[in-house]
CSV table of C-alpha atoms in Angstrom, one decimal:
chain,number,residue,atom,x,y,z
A,1,MET,CA,0.3,0.1,0.2
A,2,ALA,CA,1.0,3.5,-0.8
A,3,ASP,CA,1.7,6.1,1.8
A,4,LYS,CA,-0.6,8.1,3.0
A,5,THR,CA,1.2,12.4,2.5
A,6,ALA,CA,0.5,15.6,3.6
A,7,ILE,CA,0.3,18.2,0.4
A,8,ARG,CA,1.3,21.6,2.2
A,9,THR,CA,1.5,25.4,0.8
A,10,ASP,CA,1.9,28.2,2.2
A,11,ALA,CA,0.2,29.4,-1.8
A,12,ALA,CA,-3.2,27.9,-0.3
A,13,PRO,CA,-4.5,29.6,3.2
A,14,ALA,CA,-3.9,27.0,5.4
A,15,PRO,CA,-6.4,25.1,7.1
A,16,ALA,CA,-8.6,27.0,9.9
A,17,PRO,CA,-7.5,28.0,13.1
A,18,ALA,CA,-7.8,24.3,14.3
A,19,HIS,CA,-6.0,22.9,12.6
A,20,THR,CA,-7.5,19.7,12.4
A,21,PHE,CA,-6.9,18.9,9.3
A,22,SER,CA,-5.0,19.3,5.7
A,23,GLN,CA,-4.6,21.2,3.2
A,24,GLY,CA,-4.6,18.1,0.4
A,25,VAL,CA,-3.5,14.4,0.8
A,26,ARG,CA,-2.1,12.1,-1.4
A,27,LYS,CA,-2.3,8.3,-1.7
A,28,GLY,CA,-0.5,6.8,-4.9
A,29,PRO,CA,-2.2,8.3,-7.3
A,30,LEU,CA,-4.8,9.9,-5.4
A,31,LEU,CA,-4.7,13.8,-4.2
A,32,GLN,CA,-7.6,14.7,-2.4
A,33,VAL,CA,-8.1,18.8,-2.3
A,34,SER,CA,-10.1,20.1,1.4
A,35,GLY,CA,-12.1,22.2,1.0
A,36,GLN,CA,-11.4,25.8,0.4
A,37,GLY,CA,-12.6,29.3,0.3
A,38,PRO,CA,-11.8,33.3,-1.2
A,39,VAL,CA,-9.2,33.2,1.0
A,40,ASP,CA,-5.2,35.5,0.5
A,41,PRO,CA,-3.2,32.6,0.9
A,42,ALA,CA,-0.4,35.7,2.2
A,43,THR,CA,-3.3,37.5,4.8
A,44,GLY,CA,-5.6,34.9,6.1
A,45,GLU,CA,-8.2,37.7,4.5
A,46,TYR,CA,-11.7,36.3,3.1
A,47,LEU,CA,-11.2,38.3,0.3
A,48,HIS,CA,-14.4,39.5,-2.6
A,49,ALA,CA,-17.3,39.9,0.5
A,50,GLY,CA,-20.6,39.4,-1.9
A,51,ASP,CA,-19.3,38.9,-4.8
A,52,VAL,CA,-19.6,35.4,-6.0
A,53,LYS,CA,-17.7,35.5,-9.7
A,54,ALA,CA,-14.3,36.4,-7.9
A,55,GLN,CA,-14.5,34.2,-4.8
A,56,THR,CA,-15.2,31.3,-7.6
A,57,VAL,CA,-11.7,32.3,-9.0
A,58,ARG,CA,-9.7,32.8,-5.8
A,59,THR,CA,-11.6,29.6,-4.6
A,60,LEU,CA,-10.0,27.6,-7.5
A,61,GLN,CA,-6.3,29.7,-7.1
A,62,ASN,CA,-6.5,28.1,-4.0
A,63,VAL,CA,-7.1,24.4,-5.3
A,64,GLU,CA,-5.2,24.9,-7.9
A,65,ALA,CA,-2.0,26.0,-5.8
A,66,ILE,CA,-2.5,22.8,-3.6
A,67,LEU,CA,-3.1,20.5,-7.0
A,68,LYS,CA,0.2,21.9,-7.7
A,69,ALA,CA,2.0,21.4,-4.4
A,70,GLY,CA,0.6,17.7,-4.9
A,71,GLY,CA,1.9,17.3,-8.1
A,72,ALA,CA,-1.2,17.3,-10.5
A,73,SER,CA,-2.7,20.1,-12.2
A,74,LEU,CA,-6.6,20.2,-12.9
A,75,ASP,CA,-6.6,19.2,-16.2
A,76,ASP,CA,-5.4,15.5,-13.7
A,77,VAL,CA,-8.8,16.2,-11.8
A,78,ILE,CA,-11.7,13.6,-12.0
A,79,MET,CA,-14.0,15.8,-9.4
A,80,LEU,CA,-14.9,18.5,-8.1
A,81,ARG,CA,-17.1,19.9,-5.4
A,82,VAL,CA,-19.2,22.9,-5.0
A,83,TYR,CA,-20.5,24.2,-1.8
A,84,LEU,CA,-22.6,27.7,-2.7
A,85,THR,CA,-25.1,29.8,0.3
A,86,THR,CA,-28.0,30.6,-2.2
A,87,ARG,CA,-28.9,28.8,-5.2
A,88,ASP,CA,-29.3,32.7,-7.0
A,89,ASP,CA,-25.5,33.0,-7.0
A,90,PHE,CA,-25.5,29.8,-9.5
A,91,ALA,CA,-25.1,31.5,-12.9
A,92,ALA,CA,-22.3,32.9,-11.6
A,93,MET,CA,-20.0,30.7,-10.1
A,94,ASN,CA,-21.4,29.0,-13.3
A,95,GLU,CA,-19.4,31.6,-15.2
A,96,ALA,CA,-16.4,31.8,-13.5
A,97,TYR,CA,-15.7,28.4,-13.0
A,98,GLY,CA,-16.6,27.1,-16.5
A,99,GLU,CA,-14.1,29.9,-17.7
A,100,PHE,CA,-11.2,29.2,-15.3
A,101,VAL,CA,-11.7,24.9,-15.6
A,102,ALA,CA,-11.7,25.2,-19.7
A,103,GLU,CA,-8.8,27.2,-19.8
A,104,ARG,CA,-6.6,25.1,-17.9
A,105,VAL,CA,-8.1,21.4,-18.9
A,106,GLY,CA,-5.7,20.2,-22.0
A,107,SER,CA,-7.0,17.1,-22.3
A,108,GLY,CA,-11.3,18.5,-23.2
A,109,VAL,CA,-12.4,16.2,-20.6
A,110,LEU,CA,-14.0,18.6,-18.3
A,111,PRO,CA,-13.9,17.1,-14.0
A,112,CYS,CA,-17.2,15.8,-13.0
A,113,ARG,CA,-19.0,18.3,-10.5
A,114,THR,CA,-21.9,18.0,-7.8
A,115,THR,CA,-23.3,21.8,-6.6
A,116,VAL,CA,-25.0,21.4,-3.6
A,117,MET,CA,-25.9,24.7,-1.6
A,118,THR,CA,-25.5,24.5,2.1
A,119,GLY,CA,-24.3,26.3,5.6
A,120,LEU,CA,-20.9,27.7,5.4
A,121,PRO,CA,-18.8,28.4,7.9
A,122,ARG,CA,-17.9,31.6,7.5
A,123,GLU,CA,-20.6,34.2,6.5
A,124,GLU,CA,-18.1,36.3,3.9
A,125,MET,CA,-18.1,32.4,2.0
A,126,LEU,CA,-20.5,32.7,-0.4
A,127,VAL,CA,-18.6,29.1,-2.2
A,128,GLU,CA,-16.3,26.7,-1.0
A,129,ILE,CA,-14.6,23.5,-3.4
A,130,ASP,CA,-13.0,20.7,-3.6
A,131,ALA,CA,-11.3,18.7,-5.6
A,132,LEU,CA,-10.1,14.5,-6.3
A,133,ALA,CA,-7.5,13.9,-8.7
A,134,VAL,CA,-5.3,10.7,-10.5
A,135,ILE,CA,-2.1,11.5,-11.1
A,136,SER,CA,0.0,9.1,-13.6
A,137,ASP,CA,3.5,9.3,-12.2
């Protein structure tokens, strides 16, 4: 069995103050990225209050940084899960998401996606996204 390795990068926000989870975990060819939000990795500040499009881009940048630290890219992602606080933000999130992902997926095969409406840990968070990638060494 392959060893399980925590993925850590300063290019994405550190886990919540309780530090009860890893930014990402790799085991064999699988890389799971923990849910990310619209946080500036340098300051820990939540960005773009009220703007789900801008929050989606910042969140995907954080996901992408952890993928890179784990040896993957968005082209290796097979599943993205998107959590929104309101159905009203779906179209704007989907537009920003679609542009961001399409620019980075060279294979032409877009990842699967699930979108769920739910409460999120911080009131200023409109979106949270996690990812599952399979890496070919």
